[in-house]
């Protein structure tokens, strides 16, 4: 099924839904494109068109077109040539500060292995061409039919021809037999093996020369005057400033760091004082602005069982609109978001923990939302026998019961950005709370019928609650809410059982026929569910006036009312396949005539009337293996008025 989506998204690795399988560390791949994005749900593939990119940690793949498989975590990138033969969107891979350009590339985002064709990379003054390059997880690159040269032409005028070699970026290239070529002509200069050092460029202290110009009502300026200083082998810093003849000035610091196999990131802080007008005149304005950016990415090989990443963007509300050196992208941005995330898994244990802090700031409305801290404890799907410590084989039903659960604690703050200067904390709204969730399920077999009972449970903890009352005054009845400090809890649950089976029907037409057989699969499912009523809204009355309020409105997770429900759910899924012999090759292949048709409805046993829901049918199929067709229908068992109300 092809679905068109917005051109930016993300995919997160799924955890295997088995009782005994150990959990794998989740990772998030970010992708986007400037033109269009299509998702093939059947094959779990994403196709990105136009300035496409796929990114994970310090890896970024860019190309005109990228096909990313969420099932295999493999991204294949392709460029194209225009009418003059020039490349458009030639695949570019960036990893660990190194860039590699190639005609085609397929890269496994999980294992960090890839295969390139016609790849080019620059190592210092050396340029490396390879017809075929295979990238390994340790960042070593195995190449075949390679060219090692210092000539920057697309087709080098001279080069060493290496049949096979191993390149260690930033260190060396080791090869087998090689020989020298001039303009594609081999020479007798050859050696049985080669060793070519490719050290990174040396960094040195130095003065950064400024630019100059006319800043309009700010006066003439010197911009980006500063000093660059390496900080050992793994970091460097750059201090720059601007000065205007009108009295405005700015200072910035940018620090980058990269510790191989451990972490990389950058920290930027800026402050500016803007002065417009002349001293002594009422039109004189002075404004101070600041902004902080911090990005930190931990290498997955540093601590395999824990991750720490940051992306901080915080500062004055109109910083970029009045900044002396804003980029166009920053100038047009009106929302800043930050996140600091730490997570840890425990090998051999069915649980993991995570902590984070988040921040969101809107420069148009001036609203600031901060979540600090946010703590999550997840119990991944595991058997009840293992959870209670019964590890012997044959624990019976306990082995079949799977348990999942989580605990979340969050505290949030909502306030206008003016509190940083006014310190008026009465304008701040604080919310906190804890939410527990748990579920249990098992699967039983009764002949050819599979029965799946399940139970889910939610519990909310609150440390503040509201108490409402109506007070009669001279102006009328006034609604008053008092905040009560203290622990309070509320909970709800749901019970369900589902039975399903599958019927197969096959019609054989004979092997001499082009359509040799038809196969029809029907999968009916019958379910029962019960949810008890949970009334959380409270009502107060005074002089025939009623007022309802939720005492848990200050809770971060804000539990709401739940209506009682006892439902019978029925669904029938069908698909139709044909076994077809190809006219040209004679090979037999399966063709899905109807991929999936699902008809479903439910009946609420507790409802006093109109308990039967709409009967909904949805389906999809492929036409000629080129077009995905979706169809559906809805039928109501009740007559409806002009407003479509039953």
Short mmCIF file of N, CA and C in Angstrom, two decimals, residues 22 49 76 92 96 116 129 135 196 259 306 316 322 390-391 414 445 462 473 500 519 588 595:
data_model
loop_
_atom_site.label_atom_id
_atom_site.label_comp_id
_atom_site.label_asym_id
_atom_site.label_seq_id
_atom_site.Cartn_x
_atom_site.Cartn_y
_atom_site.Cartn_z
N UNK A 22 15.31 -11.52 24.14
CA UNK A 22 15.84 -10.35 24.83
C UNK A 22 15.60 -9.10 24.02
N UNK A 49 12.07 11.70 -2.45
CA UNK A 49 12.42 12.32 -3.73
C UNK A 49 12.78 13.79 -3.50
N UNK A 76 19.13 2.89 0.30
CA UNK A 76 19.79 2.90 -1.01
C UNK A 76 19.59 4.27 -1.64
N UNK A 92 25.71 11.40 -1.21
CA UNK A 92 26.78 11.89 -0.35
C UNK A 92 26.58 11.32 1.04
N UNK A 96 31.21 10.75 10.89
CA UNK A 96 32.38 11.08 11.68
C UNK A 96 33.23 12.19 11.10
N UNK A 116 29.18 0.80 -2.11
CA UNK A 116 29.16 1.96 -2.99
C UNK A 116 29.70 1.58 -4.36
N UNK A 129 39.49 7.34 -5.50
CA UNK A 129 38.38 6.89 -6.33
C UNK A 129 38.30 5.37 -6.22
N UNK A 135 31.88 -0.66 2.82
CA UNK A 135 32.14 -0.04 4.12
C UNK A 135 31.78 -1.02 5.24
N UNK A 196 49.87 3.97 2.09
CA UNK A 196 49.75 5.40 1.84
C UNK A 196 49.18 6.07 3.08
N UNK A 259 35.33 12.71 20.14
CA UNK A 259 36.18 11.66 20.70
C UNK A 259 35.77 10.37 20.03
N UNK A 306 23.77 2.00 27.25
CA UNK A 306 23.19 3.30 27.63
C UNK A 306 23.45 4.31 26.52
N UNK A 316 16.79 34.18 24.08
CA UNK A 316 15.83 35.28 24.06
C UNK A 316 14.80 35.06 22.97
N UNK A 322 16.28 39.97 15.69
CA UNK A 322 17.08 41.18 15.88
C UNK A 322 18.58 40.87 15.90
N UNK A 390 10.24 -17.91 38.68
CA UNK A 390 10.10 -19.36 38.48
C UNK A 390 10.73 -19.72 37.14
N UNK A 391 11.98 -20.12 37.18
CA UNK A 391 12.75 -20.33 35.96
C UNK A 391 12.75 -21.77 35.48
N UNK A 414 4.56 25.71 32.49
CA UNK A 414 4.09 26.55 31.40
C UNK A 414 4.08 28.00 31.89
N UNK A 445 -5.19 -22.46 22.86
CA UNK A 445 -5.65 -23.16 21.67
C UNK A 445 -6.78 -24.11 22.05
N UNK A 462 -1.56 11.51 41.91
CA UNK A 462 -1.55 12.98 41.91
C UNK A 462 -1.04 13.47 43.26
N UNK A 473 -22.30 35.63 46.17
CA UNK A 473 -21.85 36.99 46.50
C UNK A 473 -22.88 37.99 46.01
N UNK A 500 -10.27 -16.34 17.45
CA UNK A 500 -10.07 -16.22 16.00
C UNK A 500 -9.66 -17.57 15.43
N UNK A 519 -6.95 -19.55 -4.34
CA UNK A 519 -6.94 -19.83 -2.91
C UNK A 519 -7.65 -18.71 -2.17
N UNK A 588 5.79 -20.34 -12.54
CA UNK A 588 4.54 -20.19 -11.79
C UNK A 588 4.78 -19.23 -10.63
N UNK A 595 -5.98 -8.27 -1.82
CA UNK A 595 -4.97 -8.33 -0.77
C UNK A 595 -5.60 -8.51 0.60
#
